[in-house]
Amino acid sequence: MPNSRVAELTQRYHLQYNAVSARYILRNDNSGQQESLGTIDTAVEQLAEIHGLPVLDKSLIAADRRYEANVRAKVDYGTVPFSLRMLMFWVNEWHRESDWYTWTLQP
């Protein structure tokens, strides 16, 4: 069926600062895998790179069809402490959402 949705995946990450160790903890909420990083810049760089992302289960697609994949990234401010959310409201750089990136998949 044209324009039908075959699958959808939301990949969530949680970034937290640990004041005791002075490190940033980046956790993949889907897999539970976490990483300890020394700076916020390193954490943001890590989030900016997409690698090893499970895109689609082969059993969901037919070999004789073409598929279109779309991906975007955005920051969810719902889990940010209220005091920081108020500050982020005034800082334009914190309102982050990428454009949609689209490519064709052909098994």
Short mmCIF file of C-alpha atoms in Angstrom, two decimals:
data_model
loop_
_atom_site.label_atom_id
_atom_site.label_comp_id
_atom_site.label_asym_id
_atom_site.label_seq_id
_atom_site.Cartn_x
_atom_site.Cartn_y
_atom_site.Cartn_z
CA MET A 1 0.00 0.00 0.00
CA PRO A 2 1.50 3.40 -0.93
CA ASN A 3 2.39 5.67 1.97
CA SER A 4 1.71 3.01 4.60
CA ARG A 5 3.82 2.92 7.75
CA VAL A 6 5.79 -0.31 8.11
CA ALA A 7 7.57 0.43 11.37
CA GLU A 8 8.42 3.22 13.77
CA LEU A 9 11.25 3.51 16.28
CA THR A 10 11.85 6.15 18.91
CA GLN A 11 15.38 6.06 20.28
CA ARG A 12 15.67 7.94 23.57
CA TYR A 13 18.80 9.06 25.37
CA HIS A 14 19.09 10.59 28.82
CA LEU A 15 21.95 12.97 29.64
CA GLN A 16 22.69 13.64 33.29
CA TYR A 17 25.50 15.43 35.10
CA ASN A 18 26.99 13.66 38.11
CA ALA A 19 28.44 16.34 40.43
CA VAL A 20 30.33 13.80 42.57
CA SER A 21 32.37 12.41 39.68
CA ALA A 22 32.18 15.64 37.61
CA ARG A 23 31.16 13.50 34.61
CA TYR A 24 28.23 13.43 32.21
CA ILE A 25 26.33 10.16 32.03
CA LEU A 26 24.73 9.42 28.67
CA ARG A 27 22.24 6.55 28.83
CA ASN A 28 20.39 4.88 25.98
CA ASP A 29 16.91 4.41 27.44
CA ASN A 30 16.06 1.68 24.89
CA SER A 31 19.05 -0.59 25.61
CA GLY A 32 20.16 0.61 29.05
CA GLN A 33 23.72 1.08 27.79
CA GLN A 34 25.45 4.06 29.36
CA GLU A 35 28.65 5.98 28.88
CA SER A 36 30.60 8.33 31.16
CA LEU A 37 31.88 11.46 29.40
CA GLY A 38 34.15 14.24 30.63
CA THR A 39 32.57 17.30 29.02
CA ILE A 40 29.20 18.49 27.79
CA ASP A 41 30.75 19.05 24.34
CA THR A 42 31.82 15.41 24.17
CA ALA A 43 28.33 14.31 25.23
CA VAL A 44 26.68 16.45 22.55
CA GLU A 45 29.12 15.14 19.92
CA GLN A 46 28.27 11.57 20.97
CA LEU A 47 24.55 12.32 20.61
CA ALA A 48 25.12 13.90 17.19
CA GLU A 49 26.63 10.71 15.73
CA ILE A 50 24.26 7.96 14.67
CA HIS A 51 25.87 4.53 14.68
CA GLY A 52 24.57 1.04 15.27
CA LEU A 53 20.96 2.18 15.18
CA PRO A 54 18.57 -0.70 14.51
CA VAL A 55 16.55 0.66 11.61
CA LEU A 56 14.15 -2.08 10.63
CA ASP A 57 13.52 -5.77 11.14
CA LYS A 58 13.99 -7.61 7.82
CA SER A 59 10.86 -9.68 8.44
CA LEU A 60 8.74 -6.52 8.04
CA ILE A 61 9.79 -5.74 4.48
CA ALA A 62 9.38 -7.42 1.08
CA ALA A 63 12.40 -7.92 -1.17
CA ASP A 64 10.63 -6.62 -4.27
CA ARG A 65 9.55 -3.23 -2.81
CA ARG A 66 11.20 0.11 -2.19
CA TYR A 67 10.81 1.89 1.12
CA GLU A 68 11.37 5.43 2.28
CA ALA A 69 13.00 6.05 5.65
CA ASN A 70 12.74 9.31 7.60
CA VAL A 71 14.71 10.37 10.64
CA ARG A 72 15.01 13.50 12.78
CA ALA A 73 16.41 14.40 16.16
CA LYS A 74 14.92 16.62 18.82
CA VAL A 75 15.41 17.52 22.46
CA ASP A 76 12.63 16.60 24.89
CA TYR A 77 12.44 19.29 27.53
CA GLY A 78 9.75 17.51 29.56
CA THR A 79 12.29 15.83 31.83
CA VAL A 80 14.44 18.93 32.39
CA PRO A 81 14.11 20.47 35.88
CA PHE A 82 11.69 23.43 35.96
CA SER A 83 14.36 26.01 36.88
CA LEU A 84 16.49 24.99 33.90
CA ARG A 85 13.44 24.93 31.59
CA MET A 86 12.72 28.56 32.51
CA LEU A 87 16.28 29.52 31.57
CA MET A 88 16.14 27.49 28.35
CA PHE A 89 13.00 29.39 27.30
CA TRP A 90 15.11 32.53 26.85
CA VAL A 91 18.08 30.89 25.14
CA ASN A 92 17.43 30.24 21.44
CA GLU A 93 20.21 27.66 21.14
CA TRP A 94 18.29 25.24 23.37
CA HIS A 95 15.29 24.98 21.07
CA ARG A 96 16.67 22.12 19.03
CA GLU A 97 14.95 19.98 16.44
CA SER A 98 16.57 18.82 13.23
CA ASP A 99 15.00 18.74 9.81
CA TRP A 100 13.65 15.42 8.57
CA TYR A 101 16.26 13.39 6.66
CA THR A 102 14.86 11.00 4.07
CA TRP A 103 16.43 8.19 2.08
CA THR A 104 15.27 5.20 0.05
CA LEU A 105 15.72 1.64 1.31
CA GLN A 106 15.75 -1.18 -1.15
CA PRO A 107 16.32 -4.67 0.28
#
